[in-house]
mmCIF file of C-alpha atoms and ligand atoms in Angstrom:
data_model
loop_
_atom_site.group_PDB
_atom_site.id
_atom_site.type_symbol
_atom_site.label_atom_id
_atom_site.label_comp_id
_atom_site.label_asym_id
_atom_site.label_seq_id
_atom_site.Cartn_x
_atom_site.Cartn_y
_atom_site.Cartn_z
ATOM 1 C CA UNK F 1 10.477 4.030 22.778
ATOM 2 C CA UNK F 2 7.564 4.911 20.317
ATOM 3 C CA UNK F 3 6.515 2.448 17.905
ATOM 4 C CA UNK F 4 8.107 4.306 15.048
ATOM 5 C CA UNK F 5 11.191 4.183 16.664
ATOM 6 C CA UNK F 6 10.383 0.321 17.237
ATOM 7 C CA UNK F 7 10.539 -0.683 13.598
ATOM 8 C CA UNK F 8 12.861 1.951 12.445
ATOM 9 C CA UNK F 9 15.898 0.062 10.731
ATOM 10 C CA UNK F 10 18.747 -1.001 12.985
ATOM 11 C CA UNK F 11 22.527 -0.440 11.802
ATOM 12 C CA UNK F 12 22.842 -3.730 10.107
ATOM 13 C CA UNK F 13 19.314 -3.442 8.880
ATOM 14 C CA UNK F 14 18.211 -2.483 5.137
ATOM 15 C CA UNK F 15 17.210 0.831 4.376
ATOM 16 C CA UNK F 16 15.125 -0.042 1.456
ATOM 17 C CA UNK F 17 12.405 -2.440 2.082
ATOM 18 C CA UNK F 18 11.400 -3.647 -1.761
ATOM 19 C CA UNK F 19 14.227 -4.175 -4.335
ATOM 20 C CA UNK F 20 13.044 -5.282 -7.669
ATOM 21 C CA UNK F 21 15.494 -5.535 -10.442
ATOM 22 C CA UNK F 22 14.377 -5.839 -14.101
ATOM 23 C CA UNK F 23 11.370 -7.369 -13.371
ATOM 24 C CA UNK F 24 8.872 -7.856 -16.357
ATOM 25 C CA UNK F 25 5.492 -9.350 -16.375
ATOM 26 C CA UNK F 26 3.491 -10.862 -19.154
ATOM 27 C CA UNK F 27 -0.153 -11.524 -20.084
ATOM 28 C CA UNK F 28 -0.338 -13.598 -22.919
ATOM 29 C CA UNK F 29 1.318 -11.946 -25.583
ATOM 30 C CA UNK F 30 1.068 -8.441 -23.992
ATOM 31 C CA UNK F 31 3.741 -6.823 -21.958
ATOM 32 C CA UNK F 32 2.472 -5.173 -18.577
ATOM 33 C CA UNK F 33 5.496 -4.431 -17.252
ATOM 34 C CA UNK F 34 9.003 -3.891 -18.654
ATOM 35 C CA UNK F 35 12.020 -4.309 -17.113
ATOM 36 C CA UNK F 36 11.627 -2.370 -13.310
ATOM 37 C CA UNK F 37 13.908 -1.782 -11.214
ATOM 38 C CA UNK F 38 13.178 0.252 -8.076
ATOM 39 C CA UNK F 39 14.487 1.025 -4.444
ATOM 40 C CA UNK F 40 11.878 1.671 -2.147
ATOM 41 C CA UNK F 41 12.752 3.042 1.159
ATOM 42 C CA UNK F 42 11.769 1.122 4.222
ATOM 43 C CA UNK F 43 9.447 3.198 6.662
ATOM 44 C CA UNK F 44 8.832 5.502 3.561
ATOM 45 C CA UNK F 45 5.473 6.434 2.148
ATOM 46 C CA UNK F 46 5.824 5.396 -1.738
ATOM 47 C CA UNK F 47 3.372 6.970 -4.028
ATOM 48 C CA UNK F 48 2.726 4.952 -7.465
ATOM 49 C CA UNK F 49 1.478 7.495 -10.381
ATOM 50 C CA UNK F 50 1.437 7.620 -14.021
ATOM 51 C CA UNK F 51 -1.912 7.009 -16.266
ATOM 52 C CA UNK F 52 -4.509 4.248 -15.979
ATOM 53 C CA UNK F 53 -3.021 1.206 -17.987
ATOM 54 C CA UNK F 54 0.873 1.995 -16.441
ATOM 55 C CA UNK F 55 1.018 -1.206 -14.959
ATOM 56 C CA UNK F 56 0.582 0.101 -11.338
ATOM 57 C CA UNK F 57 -2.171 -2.456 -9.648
ATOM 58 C CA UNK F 58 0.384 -5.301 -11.712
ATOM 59 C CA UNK F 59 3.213 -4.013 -9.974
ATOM 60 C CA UNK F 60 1.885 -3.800 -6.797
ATOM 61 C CA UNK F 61 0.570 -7.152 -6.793
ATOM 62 C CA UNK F 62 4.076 -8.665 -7.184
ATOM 63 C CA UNK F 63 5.190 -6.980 -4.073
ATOM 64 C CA UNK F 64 2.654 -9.611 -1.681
ATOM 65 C CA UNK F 65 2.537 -12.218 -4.045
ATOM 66 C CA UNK F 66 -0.546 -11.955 -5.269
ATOM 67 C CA UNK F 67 1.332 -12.165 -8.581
ATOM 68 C CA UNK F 68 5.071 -13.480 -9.176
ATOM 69 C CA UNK F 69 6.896 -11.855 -11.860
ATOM 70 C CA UNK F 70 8.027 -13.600 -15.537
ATOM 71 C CA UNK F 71 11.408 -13.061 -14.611
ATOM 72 C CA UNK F 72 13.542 -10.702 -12.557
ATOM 73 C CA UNK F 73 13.421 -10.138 -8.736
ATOM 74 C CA UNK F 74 11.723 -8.885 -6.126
ATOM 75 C CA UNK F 75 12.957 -8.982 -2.561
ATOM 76 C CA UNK F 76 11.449 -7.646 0.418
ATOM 77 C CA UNK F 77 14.455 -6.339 3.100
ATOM 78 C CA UNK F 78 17.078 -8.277 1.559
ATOM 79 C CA UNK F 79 15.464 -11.270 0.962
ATOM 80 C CA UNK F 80 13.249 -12.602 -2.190
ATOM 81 C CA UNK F 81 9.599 -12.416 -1.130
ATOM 82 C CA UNK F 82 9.770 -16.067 -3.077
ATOM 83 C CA UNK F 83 11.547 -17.236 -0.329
ATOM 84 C CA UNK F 84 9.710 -16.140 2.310
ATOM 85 C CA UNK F 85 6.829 -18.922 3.982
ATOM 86 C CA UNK F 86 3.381 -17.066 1.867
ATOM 87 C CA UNK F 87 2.065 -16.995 5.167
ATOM 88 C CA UNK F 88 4.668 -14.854 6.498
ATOM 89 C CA UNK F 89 4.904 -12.488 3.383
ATOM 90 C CA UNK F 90 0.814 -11.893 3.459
ATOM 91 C CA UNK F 91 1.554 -11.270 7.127
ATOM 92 C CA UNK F 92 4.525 -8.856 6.738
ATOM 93 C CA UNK F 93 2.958 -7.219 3.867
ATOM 94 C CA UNK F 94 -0.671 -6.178 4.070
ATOM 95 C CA UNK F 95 -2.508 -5.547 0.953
ATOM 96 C CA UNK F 96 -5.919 -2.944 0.678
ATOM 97 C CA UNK F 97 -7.784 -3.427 -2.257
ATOM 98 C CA UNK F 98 -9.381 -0.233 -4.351
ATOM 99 C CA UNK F 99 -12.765 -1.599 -3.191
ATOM 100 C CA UNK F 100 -13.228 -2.990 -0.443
ATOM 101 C CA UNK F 101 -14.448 -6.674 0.387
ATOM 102 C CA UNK F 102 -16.046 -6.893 3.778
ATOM 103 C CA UNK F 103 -16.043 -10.203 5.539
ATOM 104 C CA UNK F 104 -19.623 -11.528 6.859
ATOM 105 C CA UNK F 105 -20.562 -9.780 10.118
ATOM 106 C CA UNK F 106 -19.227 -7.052 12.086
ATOM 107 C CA UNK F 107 -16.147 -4.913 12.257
ATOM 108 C CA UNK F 108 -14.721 -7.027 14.894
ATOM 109 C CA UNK F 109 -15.951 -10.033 12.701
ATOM 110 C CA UNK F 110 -13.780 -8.724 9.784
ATOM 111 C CA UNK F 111 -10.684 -8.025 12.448
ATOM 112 C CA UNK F 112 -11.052 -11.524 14.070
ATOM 113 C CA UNK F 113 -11.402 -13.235 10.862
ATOM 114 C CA UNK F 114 -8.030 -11.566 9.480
ATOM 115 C CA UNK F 115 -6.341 -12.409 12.429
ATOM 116 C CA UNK F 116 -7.161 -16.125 12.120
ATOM 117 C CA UNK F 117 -6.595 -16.281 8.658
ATOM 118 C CA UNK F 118 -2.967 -15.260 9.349
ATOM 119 C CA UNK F 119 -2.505 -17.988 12.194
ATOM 120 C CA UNK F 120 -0.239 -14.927 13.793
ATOM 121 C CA UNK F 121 1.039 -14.603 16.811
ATOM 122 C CA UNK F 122 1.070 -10.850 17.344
ATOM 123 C CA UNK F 123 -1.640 -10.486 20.163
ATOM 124 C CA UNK F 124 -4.958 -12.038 19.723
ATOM 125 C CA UNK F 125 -7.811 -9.408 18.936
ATOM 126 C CA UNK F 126 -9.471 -8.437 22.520
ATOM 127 C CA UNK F 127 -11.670 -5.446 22.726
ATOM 128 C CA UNK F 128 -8.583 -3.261 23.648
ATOM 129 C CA UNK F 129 -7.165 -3.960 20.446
ATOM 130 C CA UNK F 130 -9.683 -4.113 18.183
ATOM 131 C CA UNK F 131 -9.860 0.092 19.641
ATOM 132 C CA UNK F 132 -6.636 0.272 18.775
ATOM 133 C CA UNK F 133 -6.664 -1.399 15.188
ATOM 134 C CA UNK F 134 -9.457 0.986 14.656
ATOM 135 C CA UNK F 135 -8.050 4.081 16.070
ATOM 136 C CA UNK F 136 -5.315 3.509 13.979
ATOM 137 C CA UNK F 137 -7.589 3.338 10.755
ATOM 138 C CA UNK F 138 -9.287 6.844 12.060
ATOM 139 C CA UNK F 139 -12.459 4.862 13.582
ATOM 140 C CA UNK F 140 -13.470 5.577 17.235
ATOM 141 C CA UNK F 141 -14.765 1.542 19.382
ATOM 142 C CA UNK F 142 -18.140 2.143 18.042
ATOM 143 C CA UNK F 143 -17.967 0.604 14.770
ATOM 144 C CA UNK F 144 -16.582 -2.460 16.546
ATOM 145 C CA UNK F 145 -19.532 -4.019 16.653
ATOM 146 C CA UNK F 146 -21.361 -2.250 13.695
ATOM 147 C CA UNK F 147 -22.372 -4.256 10.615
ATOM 148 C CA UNK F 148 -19.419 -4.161 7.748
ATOM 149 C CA UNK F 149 -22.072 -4.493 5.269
ATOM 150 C CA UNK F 150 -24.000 -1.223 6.242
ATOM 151 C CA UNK F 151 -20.813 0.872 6.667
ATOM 152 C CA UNK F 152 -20.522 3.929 3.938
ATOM 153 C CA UNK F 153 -17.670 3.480 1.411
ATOM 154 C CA UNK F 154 -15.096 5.178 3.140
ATOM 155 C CA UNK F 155 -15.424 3.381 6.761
ATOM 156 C CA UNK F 156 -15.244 0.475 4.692
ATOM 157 C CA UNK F 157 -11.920 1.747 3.472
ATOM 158 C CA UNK F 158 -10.931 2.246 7.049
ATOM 159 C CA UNK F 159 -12.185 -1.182 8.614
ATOM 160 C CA UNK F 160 -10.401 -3.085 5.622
ATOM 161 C CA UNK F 161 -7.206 -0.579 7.020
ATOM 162 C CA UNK F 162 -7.626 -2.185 10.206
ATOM 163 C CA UNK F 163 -7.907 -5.554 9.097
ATOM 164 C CA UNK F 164 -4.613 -5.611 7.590
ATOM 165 C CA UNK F 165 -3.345 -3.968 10.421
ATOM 166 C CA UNK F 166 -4.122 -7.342 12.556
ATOM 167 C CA UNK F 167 -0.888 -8.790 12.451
ATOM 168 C CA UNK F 168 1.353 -6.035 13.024
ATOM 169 C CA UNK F 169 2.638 -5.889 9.294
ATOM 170 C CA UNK F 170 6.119 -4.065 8.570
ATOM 171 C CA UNK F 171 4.142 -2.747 4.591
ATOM 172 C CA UNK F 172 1.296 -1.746 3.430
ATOM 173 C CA UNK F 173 0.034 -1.779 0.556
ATOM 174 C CA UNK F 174 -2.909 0.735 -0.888
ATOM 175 C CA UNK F 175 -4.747 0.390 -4.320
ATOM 176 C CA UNK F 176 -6.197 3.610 -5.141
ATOM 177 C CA UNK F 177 -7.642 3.267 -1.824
ATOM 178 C CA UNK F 178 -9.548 6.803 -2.202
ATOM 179 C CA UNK F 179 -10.944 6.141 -6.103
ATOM 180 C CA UNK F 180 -13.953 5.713 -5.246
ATOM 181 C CA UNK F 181 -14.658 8.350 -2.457
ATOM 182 C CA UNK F 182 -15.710 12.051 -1.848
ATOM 183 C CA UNK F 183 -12.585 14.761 -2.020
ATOM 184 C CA UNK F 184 -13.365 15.158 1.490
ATOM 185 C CA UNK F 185 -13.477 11.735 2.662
ATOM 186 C CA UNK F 186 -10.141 10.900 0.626
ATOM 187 C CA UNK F 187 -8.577 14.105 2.265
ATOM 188 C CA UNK F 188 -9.524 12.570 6.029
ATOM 189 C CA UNK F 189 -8.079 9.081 5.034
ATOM 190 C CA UNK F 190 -5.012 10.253 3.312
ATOM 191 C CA UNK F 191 -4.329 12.461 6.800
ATOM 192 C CA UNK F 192 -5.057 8.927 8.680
ATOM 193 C CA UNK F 193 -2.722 7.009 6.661
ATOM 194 C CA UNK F 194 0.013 9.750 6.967
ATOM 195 C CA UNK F 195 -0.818 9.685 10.305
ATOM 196 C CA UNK F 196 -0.960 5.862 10.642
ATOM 197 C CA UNK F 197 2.992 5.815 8.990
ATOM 198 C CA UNK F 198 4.264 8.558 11.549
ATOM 199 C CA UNK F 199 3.391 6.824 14.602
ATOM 200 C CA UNK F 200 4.071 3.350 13.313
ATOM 201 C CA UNK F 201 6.684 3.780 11.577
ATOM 202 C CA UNK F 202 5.406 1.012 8.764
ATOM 203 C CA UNK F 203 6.394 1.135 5.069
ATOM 204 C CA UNK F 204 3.593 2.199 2.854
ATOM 205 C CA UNK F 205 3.145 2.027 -1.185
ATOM 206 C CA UNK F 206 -0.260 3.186 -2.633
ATOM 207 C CA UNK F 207 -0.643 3.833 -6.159
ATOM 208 C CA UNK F 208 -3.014 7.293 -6.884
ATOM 209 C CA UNK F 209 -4.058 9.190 -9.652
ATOM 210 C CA UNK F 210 -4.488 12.267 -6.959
ATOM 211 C CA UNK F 211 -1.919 14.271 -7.438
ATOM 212 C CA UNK F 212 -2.857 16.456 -4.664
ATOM 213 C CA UNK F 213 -2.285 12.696 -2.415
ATOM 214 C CA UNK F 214 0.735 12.040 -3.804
ATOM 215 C CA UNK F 215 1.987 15.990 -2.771
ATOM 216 C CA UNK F 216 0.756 15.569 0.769
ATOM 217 C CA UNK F 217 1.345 12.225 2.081
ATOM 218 C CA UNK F 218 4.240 10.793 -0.359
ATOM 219 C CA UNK F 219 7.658 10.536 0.652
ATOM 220 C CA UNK F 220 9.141 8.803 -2.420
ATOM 221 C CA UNK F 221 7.329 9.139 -5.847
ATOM 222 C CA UNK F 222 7.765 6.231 -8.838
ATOM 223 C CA UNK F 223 5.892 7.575 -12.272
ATOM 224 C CA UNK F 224 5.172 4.471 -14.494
ATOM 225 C CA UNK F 225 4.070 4.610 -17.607
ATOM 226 C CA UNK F 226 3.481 1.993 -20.758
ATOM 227 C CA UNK F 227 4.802 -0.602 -18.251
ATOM 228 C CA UNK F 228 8.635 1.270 -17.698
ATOM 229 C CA UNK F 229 9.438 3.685 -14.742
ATOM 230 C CA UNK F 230 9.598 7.226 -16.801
ATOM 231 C CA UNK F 231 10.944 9.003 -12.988
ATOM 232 C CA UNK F 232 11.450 7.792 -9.178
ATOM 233 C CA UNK F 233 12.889 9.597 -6.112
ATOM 234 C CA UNK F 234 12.291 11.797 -3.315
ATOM 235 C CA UNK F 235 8.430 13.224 -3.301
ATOM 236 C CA UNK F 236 9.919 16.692 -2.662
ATOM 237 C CA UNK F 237 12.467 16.314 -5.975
ATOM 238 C CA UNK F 238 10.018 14.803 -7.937
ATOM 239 C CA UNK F 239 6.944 16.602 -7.360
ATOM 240 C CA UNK F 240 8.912 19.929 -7.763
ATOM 241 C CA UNK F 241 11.617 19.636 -10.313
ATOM 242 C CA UNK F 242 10.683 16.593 -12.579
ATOM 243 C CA UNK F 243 13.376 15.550 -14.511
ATOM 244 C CA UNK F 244 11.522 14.060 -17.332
ATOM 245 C CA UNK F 245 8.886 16.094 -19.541
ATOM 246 C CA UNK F 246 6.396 12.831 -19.594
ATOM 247 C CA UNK F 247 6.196 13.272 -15.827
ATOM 248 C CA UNK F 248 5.754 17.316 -15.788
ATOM 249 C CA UNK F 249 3.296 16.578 -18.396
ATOM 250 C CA UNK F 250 1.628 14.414 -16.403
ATOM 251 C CA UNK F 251 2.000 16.063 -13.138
ATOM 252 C CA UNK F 252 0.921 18.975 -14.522
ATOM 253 C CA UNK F 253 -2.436 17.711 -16.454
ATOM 254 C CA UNK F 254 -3.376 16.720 -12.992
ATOM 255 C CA UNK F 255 -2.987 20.550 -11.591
ATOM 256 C CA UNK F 256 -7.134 20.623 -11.924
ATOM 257 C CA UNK F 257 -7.505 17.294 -10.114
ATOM 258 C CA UNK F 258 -10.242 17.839 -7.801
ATOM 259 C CA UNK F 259 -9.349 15.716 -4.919
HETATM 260 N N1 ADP V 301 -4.898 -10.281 -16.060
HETATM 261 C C1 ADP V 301 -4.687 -9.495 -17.133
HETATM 262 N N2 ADP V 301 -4.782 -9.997 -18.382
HETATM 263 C C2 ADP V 301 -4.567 -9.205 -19.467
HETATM 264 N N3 ADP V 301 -4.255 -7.906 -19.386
HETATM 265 C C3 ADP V 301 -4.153 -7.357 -18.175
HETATM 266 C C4 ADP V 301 -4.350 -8.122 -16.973
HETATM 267 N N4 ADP V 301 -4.180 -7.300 -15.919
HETATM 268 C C5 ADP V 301 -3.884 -6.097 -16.430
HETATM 269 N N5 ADP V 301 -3.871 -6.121 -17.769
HETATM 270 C C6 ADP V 301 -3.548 -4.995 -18.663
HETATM 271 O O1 ADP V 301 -2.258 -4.559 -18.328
HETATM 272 C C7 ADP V 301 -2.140 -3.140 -18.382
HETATM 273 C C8 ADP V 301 -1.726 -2.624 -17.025
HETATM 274 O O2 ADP V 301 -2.782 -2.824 -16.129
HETATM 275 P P1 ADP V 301 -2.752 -2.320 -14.634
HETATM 276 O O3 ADP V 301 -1.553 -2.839 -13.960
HETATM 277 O O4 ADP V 301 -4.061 -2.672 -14.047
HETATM 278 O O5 ADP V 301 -2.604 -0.743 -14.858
HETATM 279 P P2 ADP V 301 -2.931 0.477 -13.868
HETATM 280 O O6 ADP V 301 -3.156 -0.074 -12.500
HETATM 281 O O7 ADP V 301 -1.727 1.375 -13.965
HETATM 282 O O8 ADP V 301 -4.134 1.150 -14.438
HETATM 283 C C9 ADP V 301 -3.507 -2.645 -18.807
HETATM 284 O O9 ADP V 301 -3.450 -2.405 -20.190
HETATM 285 C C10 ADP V 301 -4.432 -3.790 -18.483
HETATM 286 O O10 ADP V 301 -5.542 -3.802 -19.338
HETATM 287 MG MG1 MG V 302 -4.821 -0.061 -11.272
#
C-alpha cells in the first residue's frame, strides 16, 4: 500500500478536510474577512487567489490556529480545530511561512528542533529520515548537515518544507511560498510540492498570486476578494470557465504573469 493510499479517506471518513461556515474576522474596526464558508477537499491541492489585501494569509491562519476567528467555524475533518489539543492541530496541520525562518544550526538542526517542538511520536529523526524528509522537499542528504543560514532562498523554502513534514502532518499549509523566488526556482518547487501531494497523499492549501501555479498544481481553486469568496471549485472548472466576471478579470490580468 503506497502512502497515498495510506491516508486516503476511509468509507466512514470525511471527504473534505476544512469546513468553515460564515466565518468573519475583525481587526479593530476593519473587516478582513466576511462571512466564508468553504469545503475543502481532503487530499486535495487548494489554491487561494484573488488580489493582495483579499484576506488570504488571514484566512489561512485560522485554519492552524495561528488565528481563531470572531465568530463562525472552522473544523478540520469533522471536528472544530478549537477542540482539538493545539499541540495536535500544529502537528496535524503544518504551516510554511512566505519567508522562511531558519532555526540556529543545520538542516538536521532545523528538522530535530521541529520534531521536539511537537513532542510527536511519529519516528524520531535518524539520518534515514532526515533523507527522506528532505527528499520529500526536493533536497538530496547533503544539505543535512549544511548551515540553514547560508542556504539560498529557495532551499530555505525546501528545508522549512521538510521541517513541517517532521511529524507526519495530514495538511499543509503554504504562504506564497514562491513570492520571493526566481520563475525557475518557483517552477522546481511547485513540481516538488505536486509531487510531494501525489505520493503522500496529504492535503495542501497555498495561497498564490501565480496564476500559472495555481493552473499546474491546484486541484480546487477559492478566489477571495475584499474579504468574501467571489468563486470556489474544481481547478479545472474554475480556471477554465469562471463563473463570475471579477474572477475572469482577475484570472485573466494575470495571463502576463511571469512565473
Ligand atoms: N493584524 C492586522 N491588523 C490590521 N489589519 C490587518 C492585519 N492583518 C491584516 N490586515 C489587513 O487585512 C487585509 C487582509 O490582509 P491579508 O489577509 O494579509 O491579505 P492577503 O494575504 O490576501 O494579501 C489587508 O487590508 C491587511 O492590511
Ligand atoms: Mg498574504
Amino acid at each position: 500500500m503506497s502512502a497515498a493510499e495510506a491516508r486516503a479517506p476511509g468509507p466512514a471518513e470525511p471527504v473534505t478536510a476544512f469546513r468553515l461556515r460564515d466565518v468573519r474576522q475583525v481587526r479593530g474596526v476593519r473587516t478582513l474577512l466576511d462571512g466564508i464558508s468553504l469545503d475543502l477537499p481532503r487530499g486535495g491541492f487548494t489554491a487561494l487567489i484573488g488580489p493582495s489585501g483579499a484576506g488570504k494569509t488571514s484566512l489561512l491562519r485560522l485554519l492552524n490556529r495561528l488565528d481563531d476567528p470572531a465568530s463562525g467555524t472552522v473544523e478540520l475533518f469533522g471536528r472544530a480545530v478549537a477542540e482539538y489539543r493545539i499541540r495536535e492541530l500544529r502537528r496535524r496541520v503544518g504551516y510554511v511561512f512566505q519567508t522562511p525562518v531558519m532555526f540556529a544550526g543545520t538542516a538536521r538542526d532545523n528538522l530535530e528542533a521541529a520534531h521536539r517542538l511537537a513532542k510527536t511520536e511519529v519516528p524520531a529523526v535518524g539520518d534515514a529520515r532526515i533523507a527522506a524528509l528532505l527528499e520529500l522537499a526536493g533536497l538530496d542528504a547533503s544539505y543535512a548537515d549544511r548551515p540553514a543560514a547560508d542556504l539560498s532562498g529557495g532551499e530555505k523554502h525546501r528545508v522549512s518544507i521538510a521541517r513541517a513534514l517532521t511529524t507526519n502532518p495530514d495538511v499543509l499549509l503554504l504562504d506564497e511560498p514562491t513570492a520571493a523566488l526566481d520563475p525557475e526556482v518557483a517552477d522546481r518547487l511547485m513540481h516538488t510540492l505536486a509531487q510531494l501531494r501525489e505520493t503522500t497523499g496529504i492535503t495542501m492549501v497555498m495561497v498564490t498570486h501565480r496564476l500559472r501555479e495555481a493552473r499546474v498544481a491546484a486541484t480546487y481553486v477559492v478566489m477571495l476578494e475584499a474579504g468574501r469568496v467571489v468563486e470556489a471549485g474544481e481547478a479545472a472548472t474554475v480556471m477554465h470557465d469562471a463563473t463570475h466576471a471579477r474572477t475572469r478579470a482577475f484570472l485573466q490580468a494575470g495571463e502576463g504573469d511571469a512565473a
